PDB file of C-alpha atoms in Angstrom:
ATOM      1  CA  MET A   1      39.454 -39.371  63.095  1.00  0.00           C
ATOM      2  CA  ASN A   2      38.136 -36.614  60.826  1.00  0.00           C
ATOM      3  CA  LYS A   3      41.440 -34.774  60.600  1.00  0.00           C
ATOM      4  CA  PRO A   4      43.208 -34.657  57.235  1.00  0.00           C
ATOM      5  CA  PHE A   5      45.734 -37.473  56.810  1.00  0.00           C
ATOM      6  CA  LYS A   6      49.043 -36.123  55.576  1.00  0.00           C
ATOM      7  CA  PHE A   7      51.248 -38.361  53.466  1.00  0.00           C
ATOM      8  CA  LYS A   8      54.666 -37.445  52.066  1.00  0.00           C
ATOM      9  CA  GLN A   9      53.397 -36.240  48.691  1.00  0.00           C
ATOM     10  CA  PHE A  10      49.681 -35.652  49.229  1.00  0.00           C
ATOM     11  CA  THR A  11      46.994 -35.029  51.855  1.00  0.00           C
ATOM     12  CA  VAL A  12      43.732 -36.953  52.206  1.00  0.00           C
ATOM     13  CA  GLU A  13      40.671 -35.268  53.679  1.00  0.00           C
ATOM     14  CA  GLN A  14      38.362 -37.871  55.218  1.00  0.00           C
ATOM     15  CA  ASP A  15      35.698 -36.023  57.244  1.00  0.00           C
ATOM     16  CA  ARG A  16      32.903 -36.932  54.759  1.00  0.00           C
ATOM     17  CA  CYS A  17      33.937 -40.572  54.319  1.00  0.00           C
ATOM     18  CA  ALA A  18      32.386 -43.352  56.363  1.00  0.00           C
ATOM     19  CA  MET A  19      35.556 -45.449  56.110  1.00  0.00           C
ATOM     20  CA  LYS A  20      38.651 -43.609  57.253  1.00  0.00           C
ATOM     21  CA  ILE A  21      42.226 -44.203  56.141  1.00  0.00           C
ATOM     22  CA  GLY A  22      43.262 -47.653  57.353  1.00  0.00           C
ATOM     23  CA  THR A  23      46.230 -49.968  57.021  1.00  0.00           C
ATOM     24  CA  ASP A  24      44.520 -52.208  54.450  1.00  0.00           C
ATOM     25  CA  GLY A  25      44.204 -49.631  51.692  1.00  0.00           C
ATOM     26  CA  VAL A  26      47.665 -48.152  52.179  1.00  0.00           C
ATOM     27  CA  LEU A  27      49.207 -51.637  52.257  1.00  0.00           C
ATOM     28  CA  LEU A  28      47.502 -52.694  49.036  1.00  0.00           C
ATOM     29  CA  GLY A  29      48.399 -49.434  47.267  1.00  0.00           C
ATOM     30  CA  ALA A  30      52.047 -49.925  48.253  1.00  0.00           C
ATOM     31  CA  TRP A  31      52.241 -53.682  47.570  1.00  0.00           C
ATOM     32  CA  VAL A  32      50.628 -54.068  44.155  1.00  0.00           C
ATOM     33  CA  SER A  33      53.149 -54.356  41.327  1.00  0.00           C
ATOM     34  CA  VAL A  34      53.417 -51.556  38.780  1.00  0.00           C
ATOM     35  CA  SER A  35      56.391 -53.176  37.040  1.00  0.00           C
ATOM     36  CA  LYS A  36      54.349 -53.672  33.859  1.00  0.00           C
ATOM     37  CA  LYS A  37      54.003 -49.877  33.647  1.00  0.00           C
ATOM     38  CA  PRO A  38      50.183 -49.723  33.410  1.00  0.00           C
ATOM     39  CA  PHE A  39      48.729 -47.064  31.118  1.00  0.00           C
ATOM     40  CA  SER A  40      45.297 -47.196  32.756  1.00  0.00           C
ATOM     41  CA  ILE A  41      44.335 -47.955  36.375  1.00  0.00           C
ATOM     42  CA  LEU A  42      40.932 -48.387  38.023  1.00  0.00           C
ATOM     43  CA  ASP A  43      40.236 -48.259  41.773  1.00  0.00           C
ATOM     44  CA  ILE A  44      36.876 -49.890  42.579  1.00  0.00           C
ATOM     45  CA  GLY A  45      35.170 -48.503  45.693  1.00  0.00           C
ATOM     46  CA  ALA A  46      37.569 -45.605  46.087  1.00  0.00           C
ATOM     47  CA  GLY A  47      36.424 -44.108  49.407  1.00  0.00           C
ATOM     48  CA  THR A  48      38.806 -41.231  50.111  1.00  0.00           C
ATOM     49  CA  GLY A  49      40.751 -42.073  46.938  1.00  0.00           C
ATOM     50  CA  ILE A  50      43.837 -43.167  48.878  1.00  0.00           C
ATOM     51  CA  ILE A  51      44.765 -46.169  46.683  1.00  0.00           C
ATOM     52  CA  ALA A  52      44.318 -44.248  43.412  1.00  0.00           C
ATOM     53  CA  LEU A  53      46.489 -41.469  44.846  1.00  0.00           C
ATOM     54  CA  GLN A  54      49.201 -43.935  45.831  1.00  0.00           C
ATOM     55  CA  LEU A  55      49.189 -45.426  42.352  1.00  0.00           C
ATOM     56  CA  ALA A  56      49.336 -41.991  40.730  1.00  0.00           C
ATOM     57  CA  GLN A  57      52.437 -41.382  42.864  1.00  0.00           C
ATOM     58  CA  ARG A  58      54.010 -44.782  42.097  1.00  0.00           C
ATOM     59  CA  SER A  59      53.335 -44.974  38.357  1.00  0.00           C
ATOM     60  CA  ASN A  60      53.253 -42.900  35.192  1.00  0.00           C
ATOM     61  CA  ALA A  61      49.810 -44.195  34.276  1.00  0.00           C
ATOM     62  CA  GLU A  62      48.081 -41.631  32.057  1.00  0.00           C
ATOM     63  CA  MET A  63      44.650 -42.541  33.344  1.00  0.00           C
ATOM     64  CA  VAL A  64      43.910 -43.311  36.993  1.00  0.00           C
ATOM     65  CA  ASP A  65      40.142 -43.756  37.356  1.00  0.00           C
ATOM     66  CA  ALA A  66      38.100 -44.531  40.444  1.00  0.00           C
ATOM     67  CA  ILE A  67      34.465 -45.366  41.150  1.00  0.00           C
ATOM     68  CA  GLU A  68      32.579 -44.650  44.349  1.00  0.00           C
ATOM     69  CA  ILE A  69      28.879 -45.210  44.993  1.00  0.00           C
ATOM     70  CA  ASP A  70      28.447 -43.175  48.204  1.00  0.00           C
ATOM     71  CA  GLU A  71      27.780 -39.519  47.359  1.00  0.00           C
ATOM     72  CA  ASN A  72      29.717 -37.981  50.256  1.00  0.00           C
ATOM     73  CA  ALA A  73      32.704 -40.240  49.724  1.00  0.00           C
ATOM     74  CA  TYR A  74      32.590 -39.518  45.987  1.00  0.00           C
ATOM     75  CA  GLU A  75      32.661 -35.742  46.556  1.00  0.00           C
ATOM     76  CA  GLN A  76      35.510 -36.087  49.016  1.00  0.00           C
ATOM     77  CA  CYS A  77      37.444 -38.312  46.624  1.00  0.00           C
ATOM     78  CA  VAL A  78      37.070 -35.724  43.832  1.00  0.00           C
ATOM     79  CA  ASP A  79      38.389 -32.999  46.158  1.00  0.00           C
ATOM     80  CA  ASN A  80      41.337 -35.152  47.222  1.00  0.00           C
ATOM     81  CA  PHE A  81      42.169 -35.865  43.572  1.00  0.00           C
ATOM     82  CA  GLU A  82      41.943 -32.192  42.593  1.00  0.00           C
ATOM     83  CA  ASN A  83      44.165 -31.116  45.509  1.00  0.00           C
ATOM     84  CA  SER A  84      46.866 -33.679  44.709  1.00  0.00           C
ATOM     85  CA  PRO A  85      49.902 -33.171  42.436  1.00  0.00           C
ATOM     86  CA  TRP A  86      48.323 -35.575  39.890  1.00  0.00           C
ATOM     87  CA  GLY A  87      44.874 -34.003  39.453  1.00  0.00           C
ATOM     88  CA  ASP A  88      45.190 -34.089  35.654  1.00  0.00           C
ATOM     89  CA  ARG A  89      45.503 -37.910  35.675  1.00  0.00           C
ATOM     90  CA  LEU A  90      42.903 -38.765  38.314  1.00  0.00           C
ATOM     91  CA  PHE A  91      39.154 -39.033  37.740  1.00  0.00           C
ATOM     92  CA  CYS A  92      36.356 -40.366  39.958  1.00  0.00           C
ATOM     93  CA  TYR A  93      33.000 -41.647  38.705  1.00  0.00           C
ATOM     94  CA  HIS A  94      29.908 -41.513  40.922  1.00  0.00           C
ATOM     95  CA  ALA A  95      28.375 -44.857  40.027  1.00  0.00           C
ATOM     96  CA  SER A  96      27.754 -48.390  41.112  1.00  0.00           C
ATOM     97  CA  LEU A  97      30.052 -51.028  39.684  1.00  0.00           C
ATOM     98  CA  GLU A  98      27.134 -52.479  37.719  1.00  0.00           C
ATOM     99  CA  GLU A  99      26.387 -49.102  36.069  1.00  0.00           C
ATOM    100  CA  PHE A 100      30.053 -48.574  35.338  1.00  0.00           C
ATOM    101  CA  VAL A 101      30.481 -51.950  33.604  1.00  0.00           C
ATOM    102  CA  ASP A 102      27.393 -51.297  31.485  1.00  0.00           C
ATOM    103  CA  GLU A 103      28.583 -47.878  30.314  1.00  0.00           C
ATOM    104  CA  ILE A 104      32.366 -48.077  30.019  1.00  0.00           C
ATOM    105  CA  GLU A 105      34.032 -49.603  26.959  1.00  0.00           C
ATOM    106  CA  GLU A 106      37.471 -49.013  28.427  1.00  0.00           C
ATOM    107  CA  LYS A 107      39.802 -51.863  29.468  1.00  0.00           C
ATOM    108  CA  TYR A 108      42.229 -51.279  32.324  1.00  0.00           C
ATOM    109  CA  ASP A 109      45.788 -52.551  32.740  1.00  0.00           C
ATOM    110  CA  LEU A 110      45.527 -52.551  36.514  1.00  0.00           C
ATOM    111  CA  ILE A 111      42.342 -52.858  38.583  1.00  0.00           C
ATOM    112  CA  ILE A 112      42.577 -52.586  42.336  1.00  0.00           C
ATOM    113  CA  SER A 113      40.027 -52.847  45.127  1.00  0.00           C
ATOM    114  CA  ASN A 114      39.868 -52.745  48.906  1.00  0.00           C
ATOM    115  CA  PRO A 115      36.293 -54.064  48.980  1.00  0.00           C
ATOM    116  CA  PRO A 116      33.892 -53.987  51.926  1.00  0.00           C
ATOM    117  CA  PHE A 117      33.928 -57.354  53.636  1.00  0.00           C
ATOM    118  CA  TYR A 118      32.107 -57.332  56.944  1.00  0.00           C
ATOM    119  CA  SER A 119      29.456 -59.886  56.031  1.00  0.00           C
ATOM    120  CA  GLU A 120      28.132 -60.331  59.581  1.00  0.00           C
ATOM    121  CA  ASP A 121      24.363 -60.154  59.954  1.00  0.00           C
ATOM    122  CA  TYR A 122      24.141 -57.004  62.047  1.00  0.00           C
ATOM    123  CA  LYS A 123      24.009 -53.457  60.754  1.00  0.00           C
ATOM    124  CA  THR A 124      24.674 -50.197  62.581  1.00  0.00           C
ATOM    125  CA  SER A 125      22.526 -47.082  62.441  1.00  0.00           C
ATOM    126  CA  ASN A 126      25.067 -45.393  60.165  1.00  0.00           C
ATOM    127  CA  GLU A 127      23.957 -46.300  56.666  1.00  0.00           C
ATOM    128  CA  SER A 128      26.960 -44.944  54.747  1.00  0.00           C
ATOM    129  CA  ARG A 129      29.398 -46.705  57.109  1.00  0.00           C
ATOM    130  CA  ASP A 130      27.476 -49.937  56.601  1.00  0.00           C
ATOM    131  CA  LEU A 131      27.623 -49.428  52.851  1.00  0.00           C
ATOM    132  CA  ALA A 132      31.391 -49.018  53.063  1.00  0.00           C
ATOM    133  CA  ARG A 133      31.912 -51.957  55.414  1.00  0.00           C
ATOM    134  CA  PHE A 134      29.447 -54.688  54.498  1.00  0.00           C
ATOM    135  CA  SER A 135      30.029 -57.009  51.607  1.00  0.00           C
ATOM    136  CA  ASP A 136      26.426 -56.985  50.424  1.00  0.00           C
ATOM    137  CA  ALA A 137      27.176 -53.498  48.990  1.00  0.00           C
ATOM    138  CA  LEU A 138      29.752 -55.122  46.695  1.00  0.00           C
ATOM    139  CA  PRO A 139      29.575 -58.924  46.778  1.00  0.00           C
ATOM    140  CA  PHE A 140      32.826 -60.670  45.861  1.00  0.00           C
ATOM    141  CA  ASP A 141      31.190 -62.523  42.960  1.00  0.00           C
ATOM    142  CA  GLU A 142      29.960 -59.237  41.448  1.00  0.00           C
ATOM    143  CA  LEU A 143      33.400 -57.667  41.899  1.00  0.00           C
ATOM    144  CA  ILE A 144      35.159 -60.601  40.206  1.00  0.00           C
ATOM    145  CA  GLU A 145      32.652 -60.839  37.352  1.00  0.00           C
ATOM    146  CA  SER A 146      32.932 -57.074  36.696  1.00  0.00           C
ATOM    147  CA  VAL A 147      36.730 -57.156  36.748  1.00  0.00           C
ATOM    148  CA  SER A 148      36.740 -59.942  34.152  1.00  0.00           C
ATOM    149  CA  HIS A 149      34.962 -57.536  31.768  1.00  0.00           C
ATOM    150  CA  LEU A 150      37.041 -54.472  32.573  1.00  0.00           C
ATOM    151  CA  LEU A 151      40.568 -55.965  32.701  1.00  0.00           C
ATOM    152  CA  SER A 152      42.837 -55.872  29.639  1.00  0.00           C
ATOM    153  CA  ASP A 153      44.214 -59.189  28.358  1.00  0.00           C
ATOM    154  CA  GLU A 154      47.605 -58.622  29.992  1.00  0.00           C
ATOM    155  CA  GLY A 155      46.175 -56.767  32.984  1.00  0.00           C
ATOM    156  CA  ILE A 156      46.515 -57.300  36.719  1.00  0.00           C
ATOM    157  CA  PHE A 157      43.728 -57.314  39.309  1.00  0.00           C
ATOM    158  CA  ALA A 158      44.739 -56.756  42.933  1.00  0.00           C
ATOM    159  CA  VAL A 159      42.577 -57.008  46.029  1.00  0.00           C
ATOM    160  CA  ILE A 160      42.854 -57.227  49.833  1.00  0.00           C
ATOM    161  CA  ILE A 161      40.432 -59.539  51.652  1.00  0.00           C
ATOM    162  CA  PRO A 162      40.172 -61.433  54.951  1.00  0.00           C
ATOM    163  CA  ARG A 163      42.608 -64.349  55.021  1.00  0.00           C
ATOM    164  CA  LYS A 164      39.745 -66.748  55.769  1.00  0.00           C
ATOM    165  CA  GLU A 165      38.078 -65.774  52.465  1.00  0.00           C
ATOM    166  CA  GLU A 166      41.196 -66.409  50.350  1.00  0.00           C
ATOM    167  CA  GLU A 167      40.445 -69.934  49.138  1.00  0.00           C
ATOM    168  CA  LYS A 168      36.828 -69.106  48.258  1.00  0.00           C
ATOM    169  CA  PHE A 169      37.832 -65.908  46.460  1.00  0.00           C
ATOM    170  CA  ILE A 170      40.480 -67.683  44.372  1.00  0.00           C
ATOM    171  CA  LYS A 171      37.959 -70.375  43.393  1.00  0.00           C
ATOM    172  CA  MET A 172      35.402 -67.733  42.321  1.00  0.00           C
ATOM    173  CA  ALA A 173      38.048 -65.892  40.303  1.00  0.00           C
ATOM    174  CA  SER A 174      39.114 -69.095  38.514  1.00  0.00           C
ATOM    175  CA  GLU A 175      35.557 -69.425  37.175  1.00  0.00           C
ATOM    176  CA  VAL A 176      36.137 -66.306  35.042  1.00  0.00           C
ATOM    177  CA  ASN A 177      39.715 -67.368  34.164  1.00  0.00           C
ATOM    178  CA  LEU A 178      41.461 -65.107  36.659  1.00  0.00           C
ATOM    179  CA  PHE A 179      44.330 -66.837  38.406  1.00  0.00           C
ATOM    180  CA  PRO A 180      46.427 -65.779  41.401  1.00  0.00           C
ATOM    181  CA  ASN A 181      50.012 -64.855  40.449  1.00  0.00           C
ATOM    182  CA  ARG A 182      51.040 -63.323  43.791  1.00  0.00           C
ATOM    183  CA  ILE A 183      49.650 -63.898  47.276  1.00  0.00           C
ATOM    184  CA  CYS A 184      50.759 -61.997  50.378  1.00  0.00           C
ATOM    185  CA  ARG A 185      49.407 -63.063  53.777  1.00  0.00           C
ATOM    186  CA  VAL A 186      49.493 -60.363  56.404  1.00  0.00           C
ATOM    187  CA  ARG A 187      49.618 -60.673  60.180  1.00  0.00           C
ATOM    188  CA  GLY A 188      49.663 -57.867  62.748  1.00  0.00           C
ATOM    189  CA  ASN A 189      52.591 -59.276  64.738  1.00  0.00           C
ATOM    190  CA  GLU A 190      54.660 -62.461  64.948  1.00  0.00           C
ATOM    191  CA  THR A 191      52.249 -64.252  67.296  1.00  0.00           C
ATOM    192  CA  SER A 192      48.937 -63.188  65.755  1.00  0.00           C
ATOM    193  CA  GLU A 193      47.079 -65.147  63.095  1.00  0.00           C
ATOM    194  CA  GLU A 194      47.100 -64.090  59.451  1.00  0.00           C
ATOM    195  CA  LYS A 195      44.296 -61.536  59.137  1.00  0.00           C
ATOM    196  CA  ARG A 196      44.488 -60.398  55.506  1.00  0.00           C
ATOM    197  CA  SER A 197      45.394 -61.733  52.093  1.00  0.00           C
ATOM    198  CA  MET A 198      46.575 -59.469  49.303  1.00  0.00           C
ATOM    199  CA  LEU A 199      46.075 -61.136  45.954  1.00  0.00           C
ATOM    200  CA  GLU A 200      47.203 -60.315  42.433  1.00  0.00           C
ATOM    201  CA  PHE A 201      45.372 -62.022  39.579  1.00  0.00           C
ATOM    202  CA  SER A 202      45.794 -62.171  35.823  1.00  0.00           C
ATOM    203  CA  PHE A 203      44.354 -64.210  32.943  1.00  0.00           C
ATOM    204  CA  GLU A 204      47.667 -66.079  32.840  1.00  0.00           C
ATOM    205  CA  LYS A 205      47.807 -69.349  34.770  1.00  0.00           C
ATOM    206  CA  ILE A 206      51.221 -69.474  36.449  1.00  0.00           C
ATOM    207  CA  SER A 207      52.359 -70.786  39.809  1.00  0.00           C
ATOM    208  CA  SER A 208      51.627 -68.285  42.571  1.00  0.00           C
ATOM    209  CA  LYS A 209      54.396 -66.486  44.374  1.00  0.00           C
ATOM    210  CA  ILE A 210      53.562 -66.700  48.088  1.00  0.00           C
ATOM    211  CA  GLU A 211      54.735 -63.899  50.385  1.00  0.00           C
ATOM    212  CA  ASN A 212      54.272 -63.230  54.097  1.00  0.00           C
ATOM    213  CA  LEU A 213      54.225 -59.853  55.802  1.00  0.00           C
ATOM    214  CA  THR A 214      54.282 -59.047  59.507  1.00  0.00           C
ATOM    215  CA  VAL A 215      53.393 -55.442  60.336  1.00  0.00           C
ATOM    216  CA  GLU A 216      54.799 -54.976  63.862  1.00  0.00           C
ATOM    217  CA  THR A 217      57.265 -56.593  66.245  1.00  0.00           C
ATOM    218  CA  LEU A 218      55.803 -54.687  69.214  1.00  0.00           C
ATOM    219  CA  ARG A 219      53.047 -52.054  69.332  1.00  0.00           C
ATOM    220  CA  HIS A 220      54.177 -49.218  66.997  1.00  0.00           C
ATOM    221  CA  ASN A 221      57.503 -50.951  66.364  1.00  0.00           C
ATOM    222  CA  TYR A 222      57.256 -51.803  62.709  1.00  0.00           C
ATOM    223  CA  THR A 223      59.103 -54.563  60.911  1.00  0.00           C
ATOM    224  CA  GLU A 224      61.731 -53.679  58.324  1.00  0.00           C
ATOM    225  CA  GLU A 225      59.709 -55.268  55.524  1.00  0.00           C
ATOM    226  CA  TYR A 226      56.633 -53.226  56.427  1.00  0.00           C
ATOM    227  CA  ILE A 227      58.641 -49.981  56.637  1.00  0.00           C
ATOM    228  CA  LYS A 228      60.251 -50.707  53.273  1.00  0.00           C
ATOM    229  CA  LEU A 229      56.819 -51.205  51.741  1.00  0.00           C
ATOM    230  CA  VAL A 230      55.133 -48.028  53.015  1.00  0.00           C
ATOM    231  CA  GLN A 231      57.988 -45.584  53.608  1.00  0.00           C
ATOM    232  CA  ASP A 232      57.282 -43.643  50.386  1.00  0.00           C
ATOM    233  CA  PHE A 233      53.931 -42.643  51.889  1.00  0.00           C
ATOM    234  CA  TYR A 234      53.898 -42.328  55.677  1.00  0.00           C
ATOM    235  CA  LEU A 235      55.548 -39.189  57.065  1.00  0.00           C
ATOM    236  CA  LYS A 236      57.130 -40.938  60.045  1.00  0.00           C
ATOM    237  CA  MET A 237      58.623 -43.924  58.234  1.00  0.00           C
TER     238      MET A 237
END
């Protein structure tokens, strides 16, 4: 699991990160719309930096910022940024979201997050993995509140969360005038339940476009829609 993860245009080292490269982050980084040609992008809770790297590849954004609270993950993210083709556009801050909001005047055209969301009561003995995985490190209400301060008037906020949290998350977002414009519900295969929701919010209240995505037909046999989404990144797609 600690081996570098090679994508088509960049490589991600992950040996110092508690949370390794997973489907969720890559999916979100591939799915979020960049059609509005964002000038500035922020990845909250960057981990290895995978989503910020994907967005640097997909867009011409001049400023692709990331924040990461865990020191080891932060250092790894910085290295991954510097070793990518877009090092001049990528920057990672070592800070909590609260500190970042207090200090940064900047507004972002696109904010994206693959937040920790294992809110079960148990913890493991690995503190940095717990920090990356458990939602008390970045509660949804704190994430939403912070985004409402950091997002530009025309901006987009995109997130991936458990499907079962979708309704609650949308309600919390509406309290700071963020409304879902696109919703994509993801299932592993045709017979499994929907596990994830990818959501795109803005300050504009319009009817949501609902999408569905199935990842596989059989184990390691990927659907055409999934391949189309991620083929710019994965080597074997």
